[in-house]
Amino acid sequence: MDKNMVFHETDILVAGGSGAGIFAAVAAVEAKCRVLVASRGKVGKSGNAIMAGGSFSIDGVSAKKFGYEKANEKVTQDVVFDNLVKEGYFLNDQNIVRQFVEESPEVVHRLVKYGEKAGQKFDFLPPAKWFSVGRAWGTAIKQAALEHPDIRIMEDVMIVDLVKNEGRVCGAVGYDIYGGRPVFIKAKAVVIATGGFQPYTLKTTVTDMTGDGIAMAFRAGASIADMEFLLCFPTALSPKRIRGSIYPYLFESLLGKWGVLPLVRDGRGDLIEVPEDLAALVKGSKMMKLVSHYFWGHRIYRGRGSKNGGVFLDYSNVPYEVKEANLEKYKNYMSSWHRKGYYMGDDISSIYDKVLNNGPIEVGLGYEYSNGGIVIDEHMETGVPGLYAAGEAGSGTFGAMRAGDGLTEMVVQGYRAGKSASSFVRESYDAPLPDHLPPEEVNKVFSPLETRGDGLSPIKIREIMEAAADEGFGFIRDEDGLTRCLNTIERIEKDIFPDMKISDRSTVYNLELIHCHAVRNLLLCMKAGVRAAILRKESRGCHIRADYPEVNHDDFLKRIIFRMEDDSMVHTMRAPVAEKFPLPKGRDENIMAYLFNEDHKYLRPKMR
Amino acid sequence: MKVKILRYNSENDSSPYYQSFQVPFSDDDEYTVTDVLDYISVNIDPTLAYFKHSACDHGICGRCAVKMNEKNVLACTTVVDCSRDMVLEPVSEKHLVKDLVVRIP
């Protein structure tokens, strides 16, 4: 046993210190359980909540009850449910959607109140959403933690793997990133709240969304699903200093609402046009993201993107005065949260100039969210005794397309996971925790430092993986590209990763060590995603295949699920849980034609 | 451009020392200090330590501060002048963890 090992014991260990993690911890202390949060970064300053822009929403009836006069009561919980399922291409597990819709008002309202108490601004807009920015949500999450001093928090800790005893999860091992000491946290239950995975180069998330919790849960026996569905949207591509900024999406949704919508041109300068009826149908909804994905993505896939793999926004179609007036309005509105001329910490004043003076603005499709993750039920149970998952690390809420808010999912599932884990600890926990940690578990943490390979650094390996994901697992997919990507993954798994070279043997702030664990996790998630994308010979939501454009309900309205069997990843397929709506049959010509299919009674554009 | 970085790993080094790296960036694009550090980390020396865990890269988390040419800046939003040499040092000697990484309580 490592003499340096730091021990902690608690009832519930929460892995992840963003919204899902802190709300799980709040529920746990309210249920009088001991809880410890292990966060990769600093609470309130890490995780994807701080990266978010835009808004998060609940139903209008609940918002009205909370006293928001502008709420639109026609947007009932039924309407929210309908839109989530239909815009999720019916792949959602409807029991999870129900939990999301019914339980979110209270929890989301609490998040707003914590934020306001901490001096943050949330602008309530109809039908029932709050507009704000990542820093405000981070501060709200931090405030929730501060108001519950019984929550123990360890920051800058990397959890490496879960530990099991007699079939139950009994804690986790990891290490302190700055101090370099191994950590073992014994717990009666564990909540995974570590977020999703992003295998691409252009992303809008924090830098290390490597599916750590998803991979750990998988290794501990949980199933994972929907890994082929990754959500992308308009994102800054150049200049390099603002690459990954989400200002283009904010422009589209806010300036667009006021009539300042640009022409979109491909790398040759040819227009990329969206049919008017489709543009009208998705206006103001998150489905705008899927429309950009579809139309821009196809053009880029056909080799017609810009040199950096994006498209150009061209505002020459909007009169100068209209642009000037609305840009001023936009800047004034955003100045509640940002320095003038900035979005987050990025200076975008040169972009404003380009809008006014018709300069081409190069933007791309950046990835923000993974729909897939750990299979859970409406109690956030994973099927592995003592293991729960919440937020982006889970799956099933949004099906094939996230039409609802990730921030809402984060808190409503986090809080529920904390409650469920507390009930488990208080009512059904009967196995004693082990006194000693098996040596192989301790070794996992720092064993990469013992490798004597002479190949590539794990930092370089991650770069290779991202390039492979961009190339074969990107916006528009086909059999050849996916197969090439899977071959690369398998080559990394078999040859490159085992021969990895780690030059720095220190345990203190070692980026090679962090990447080594992260790459192992990302590789697992990416492999599941690419394998599912190969199996799914249709298009659905944000999985778009050039060689199988049809939405094929008859053969593929099924979730593709992976689990570990004899050390290998095996898949099954099952129909999503259908509670309220029966599952549709037949086929739609493509994912856009699906939106116009009268059988789905989808047409509710004003109800979002 | 030439980038001189103050290195120190208490497990190997008796005292801090400067190491120079040649980074092939030019003024054809606008690069940040983080872009420079990422380039070195991926292509030249993966042992270089700088703040890069759960980092936002857009001036939100505020944890990537370094000293660039004697001035404290956020690495992720500060644009570098590719036409001149650059010196990077940790923002605090007292709270130094490794290379450019500090831990300020």
PDB file of N, CA, C and O in Angstrom, chain A residues 488-520:
ATOM      1  N   THR A 488      -8.147   3.102 -37.077  1.00  0.00           N
ATOM      2  CA  THR A 488      -7.188   3.939 -36.341  1.00  0.00           C
ATOM      3  C   THR A 488      -7.330   3.720 -34.839  1.00  0.00           C
ATOM      4  O   THR A 488      -6.334   3.567 -34.123  1.00  0.00           O
ATOM      5  N   ILE A 489      -8.568   3.679 -34.377  1.00  0.00           N
ATOM      6  CA  ILE A 489      -8.805   3.461 -32.939  1.00  0.00           C
ATOM      7  C   ILE A 489      -8.188   2.130 -32.504  1.00  0.00           C
ATOM      8  O   ILE A 489      -7.514   2.039 -31.476  1.00  0.00           O
ATOM      9  N   GLU A 490      -8.415   1.103 -33.317  1.00  0.00           N
ATOM     10  CA  GLU A 490      -7.904  -0.222 -32.940  1.00  0.00           C
ATOM     11  C   GLU A 490      -6.375  -0.267 -32.996  1.00  0.00           C
ATOM     12  O   GLU A 490      -5.744  -0.941 -32.176  1.00  0.00           O
ATOM     13  N   ARG A 491      -5.808   0.489 -33.947  1.00  0.00           N
ATOM     14  CA  ARG A 491      -4.339   0.538 -34.018  1.00  0.00           C
ATOM     15  C   ARG A 491      -3.785   1.255 -32.779  1.00  0.00           C
ATOM     16  O   ARG A 491      -2.785   0.844 -32.204  1.00  0.00           O
ATOM     17  N   ILE A 492      -4.456   2.310 -32.375  1.00  0.00           N
ATOM     18  CA  ILE A 492      -4.006   3.027 -31.174  1.00  0.00           C
ATOM     19  C   ILE A 492      -4.094   2.098 -29.963  1.00  0.00           C
ATOM     20  O   ILE A 492      -3.170   1.990 -29.164  1.00  0.00           O
ATOM     21  N   GLU A 493      -5.234   1.390 -29.880  1.00  0.00           N
ATOM     22  CA  GLU A 493      -5.475   0.488 -28.759  1.00  0.00           C
ATOM     23  C   GLU A 493      -4.424  -0.621 -28.666  1.00  0.00           C
ATOM     24  O   GLU A 493      -3.874  -0.893 -27.601  1.00  0.00           O
ATOM     25  N   LYS A 494      -4.132  -1.228 -29.824  1.00  0.00           N
ATOM     26  CA  LYS A 494      -3.251  -2.411 -29.834  1.00  0.00           C
ATOM     27  C   LYS A 494      -1.772  -2.048 -29.859  1.00  0.00           C
ATOM     28  O   LYS A 494      -0.959  -2.705 -29.218  1.00  0.00           O
ATOM     29  N   ASP A 495      -1.405  -1.045 -30.645  1.00  0.00           N
ATOM     30  CA  ASP A 495       0.021  -0.766 -30.860  1.00  0.00           C
ATOM     31  C   ASP A 495       0.506   0.536 -30.229  1.00  0.00           C
ATOM     32  O   ASP A 495       1.509   0.555 -29.527  1.00  0.00           O
ATOM     33  N   ILE A 496      -0.192   1.623 -30.535  1.00  0.00           N
ATOM     34  CA  ILE A 496       0.345   2.934 -30.174  1.00  0.00           C
ATOM     35  C   ILE A 496       0.255   3.193 -28.663  1.00  0.00           C
ATOM     36  O   ILE A 496       1.222   3.615 -28.041  1.00  0.00           O
ATOM     37  N   PHE A 497      -0.926   2.904 -28.084  1.00  0.00           N
ATOM     38  CA  PHE A 497      -1.101   3.172 -26.655  1.00  0.00           C
ATOM     39  C   PHE A 497      -0.161   2.322 -25.789  1.00  0.00           C
ATOM     40  O   PHE A 497       0.503   2.857 -24.886  1.00  0.00           O
ATOM     41  N   PRO A 498      -0.041   1.011 -26.065  1.00  0.00           N
ATOM     42  CA  PRO A 498       0.875   0.208 -25.233  1.00  0.00           C
ATOM     43  C   PRO A 498       2.343   0.644 -25.358  1.00  0.00           C
ATOM     44  O   PRO A 498       3.128   0.413 -24.451  1.00  0.00           O
ATOM     45  N   ASP A 499       2.707   1.267 -26.480  1.00  0.00           N
ATOM     46  CA  ASP A 499       4.094   1.693 -26.686  1.00  0.00           C
ATOM     47  C   ASP A 499       4.285   3.182 -26.346  1.00  0.00           C
ATOM     48  O   ASP A 499       5.293   3.789 -26.700  1.00  0.00           O
ATOM     49  N   MET A 500       3.303   3.727 -25.659  1.00  0.00           N
ATOM     50  CA  MET A 500       3.327   5.145 -25.319  1.00  0.00           C
ATOM     51  C   MET A 500       4.578   5.497 -24.511  1.00  0.00           C
ATOM     52  O   MET A 500       5.047   4.707 -23.689  1.00  0.00           O
ATOM     53  N   LYS A 501       5.095   6.681 -24.777  1.00  0.00           N
ATOM     54  CA  LYS A 501       6.281   7.108 -24.043  1.00  0.00           C
ATOM     55  C   LYS A 501       5.903   8.213 -23.056  1.00  0.00           C
ATOM     56  O   LYS A 501       5.296   9.215 -23.448  1.00  0.00           O
ATOM     57  N   ILE A 502       6.244   7.979 -21.791  1.00  0.00           N
ATOM     58  CA  ILE A 502       6.025   9.028 -20.793  1.00  0.00           C
ATOM     59  C   ILE A 502       7.394   9.477 -20.317  1.00  0.00           C
ATOM     60  O   ILE A 502       8.154   8.695 -19.741  1.00  0.00           O
ATOM     61  N   SER A 503       7.739  10.717 -20.584  1.00  0.00           N
ATOM     62  CA  SER A 503       9.088  11.199 -20.282  1.00  0.00           C
ATOM     63  C   SER A 503       9.223  11.711 -18.864  1.00  0.00           C
ATOM     64  O   SER A 503      10.287  11.638 -18.268  1.00  0.00           O
ATOM     65  N   ASP A 504       8.129  12.269 -18.336  1.00  0.00           N
ATOM     66  CA  ASP A 504       8.169  12.853 -16.994  1.00  0.00           C
ATOM     67  C   ASP A 504       7.602  11.833 -16.008  1.00  0.00           C
ATOM     68  O   ASP A 504       6.443  11.437 -16.112  1.00  0.00           O
ATOM     69  N   ARG A 505       8.420  11.387 -15.058  1.00  0.00           N
ATOM     70  CA  ARG A 505       7.981  10.349 -14.101  1.00  0.00           C
ATOM     71  C   ARG A 505       7.369  10.940 -12.836  1.00  0.00           C
ATOM     72  O   ARG A 505       7.039  10.218 -11.902  1.00  0.00           O
ATOM     73  N   SER A 506       7.269  12.250 -12.794  1.00  0.00           N
ATOM     74  CA  SER A 506       6.762  12.897 -11.585  1.00  0.00           C
ATOM     75  C   SER A 506       5.240  12.763 -11.499  1.00  0.00           C
ATOM     76  O   SER A 506       4.546  12.740 -12.510  1.00  0.00           O
ATOM     77  N   THR A 507       4.721  12.679 -10.278  1.00  0.00           N
ATOM     78  CA  THR A 507       3.269  12.604 -10.104  1.00  0.00           C
ATOM     79  C   THR A 507       2.647  13.996  -9.988  1.00  0.00           C
ATOM     80  O   THR A 507       1.437  14.140  -9.993  1.00  0.00           O
ATOM     81  N   VAL A 508       3.489  15.014  -9.846  1.00  0.00           N
ATOM     82  CA  VAL A 508       3.005  16.387  -9.635  1.00  0.00           C
ATOM     83  C   VAL A 508       2.739  17.077 -10.976  1.00  0.00           C
ATOM     84  O   VAL A 508       3.595  17.095 -11.859  1.00  0.00           O
ATOM     85  N   TYR A 509       1.566  17.645 -11.106  1.00  0.00           N
ATOM     86  CA  TYR A 509       1.107  18.340 -12.318  1.00  0.00           C
ATOM     87  C   TYR A 509       1.774  17.811 -13.599  1.00  0.00           C
ATOM     88  O   TYR A 509       2.521  18.509 -14.276  1.00  0.00           O
ATOM     89  N   ASN A 510       1.464  16.574 -13.883  1.00  0.00           N
ATOM     90  CA  ASN A 510       2.071  15.897 -15.018  1.00  0.00           C
ATOM     91  C   ASN A 510       1.034  15.759 -16.138  1.00  0.00           C
ATOM     92  O   ASN A 510       0.127  14.933 -16.057  1.00  0.00           O
ATOM     93  N   LEU A 511       1.153  16.580 -17.163  1.00  0.00           N
ATOM     94  CA  LEU A 511       0.150  16.568 -18.240  1.00  0.00           C
ATOM     95  C   LEU A 511       0.167  15.264 -19.026  1.00  0.00           C
ATOM     96  O   LEU A 511      -0.849  14.846 -19.569  1.00  0.00           O
ATOM     97  N   GLU A 512       1.325  14.616 -19.080  1.00  0.00           N
ATOM     98  CA  GLU A 512       1.370  13.315 -19.761  1.00  0.00           C
ATOM     99  C   GLU A 512       0.535  12.286 -18.994  1.00  0.00           C
ATOM    100  O   GLU A 512      -0.185  11.482 -19.591  1.00  0.00           O
ATOM    101  N   LEU A 513       0.635  12.329 -17.681  1.00  0.00           N
ATOM    102  CA  LEU A 513      -0.135  11.394 -16.843  1.00  0.00           C
ATOM    103  C   LEU A 513      -1.635  11.662 -16.981  1.00  0.00           C
ATOM    104  O   LEU A 513      -2.436  10.729 -17.154  1.00  0.00           O
ATOM    105  N   ILE A 514      -2.010  12.946 -16.903  1.00  0.00           N
ATOM    106  CA  ILE A 514      -3.431  13.301 -17.054  1.00  0.00           C
ATOM    107  C   ILE A 514      -3.934  12.802 -18.414  1.00  0.00           C
ATOM    108  O   ILE A 514      -4.983  12.168 -18.513  1.00  0.00           O
ATOM    109  N   HIS A 515      -3.158  13.075 -19.453  1.00  0.00           N
ATOM    110  CA  HIS A 515      -3.578  12.662 -20.794  1.00  0.00           C
ATOM    111  C   HIS A 515      -3.622  11.154 -20.946  1.00  0.00           C
ATOM    112  O   HIS A 515      -4.441  10.633 -21.694  1.00  0.00           O
ATOM    113  N   CYS A 516      -2.730  10.468 -20.270  1.00  0.00           N
ATOM    114  CA  CYS A 516      -2.717   9.017 -20.378  1.00  0.00           C
ATOM    115  C   CYS A 516      -4.049   8.431 -19.912  1.00  0.00           C
ATOM    116  O   CYS A 516      -4.666   7.620 -20.594  1.00  0.00           O
ATOM    117  N   HIS A 517      -4.507   8.885 -18.736  1.00  0.00           N
ATOM    118  CA  HIS A 517      -5.814   8.415 -18.246  1.00  0.00           C
ATOM    119  C   HIS A 517      -6.935   8.897 -19.162  1.00  0.00           C
ATOM    120  O   HIS A 517      -7.865   8.153 -19.478  1.00  0.00           O
ATOM    121  N   ALA A 518      -6.841  10.142 -19.583  1.00  0.00           N
ATOM    122  CA  ALA A 518      -7.903  10.725 -20.409  1.00  0.00           C
ATOM    123  C   ALA A 518      -8.002  10.025 -21.763  1.00  0.00           C
ATOM    124  O   ALA A 518      -9.096   9.731 -22.242  1.00  0.00           O
ATOM    125  N   VAL A 519      -6.853   9.735 -22.351  1.00  0.00           N
ATOM    126  CA  VAL A 519      -6.838   9.087 -23.667  1.00  0.00           C
ATOM    127  C   VAL A 519      -7.453   7.687 -23.579  1.00  0.00           C
ATOM    128  O   VAL A 519      -8.216   7.266 -24.448  1.00  0.00           O
ATOM    129  N   ARG A 520      -7.136   6.994 -22.499  1.00  0.00           N
ATOM    130  CA  ARG A 520      -7.714   5.655 -22.309  1.00  0.00           C
ATOM    131  C   ARG A 520      -9.241   5.748 -22.275  1.00  0.00           C
ATOM    132  O   ARG A 520      -9.950   4.956 -22.886  1.00  0.00           O
TER     133      ARG A 520
END
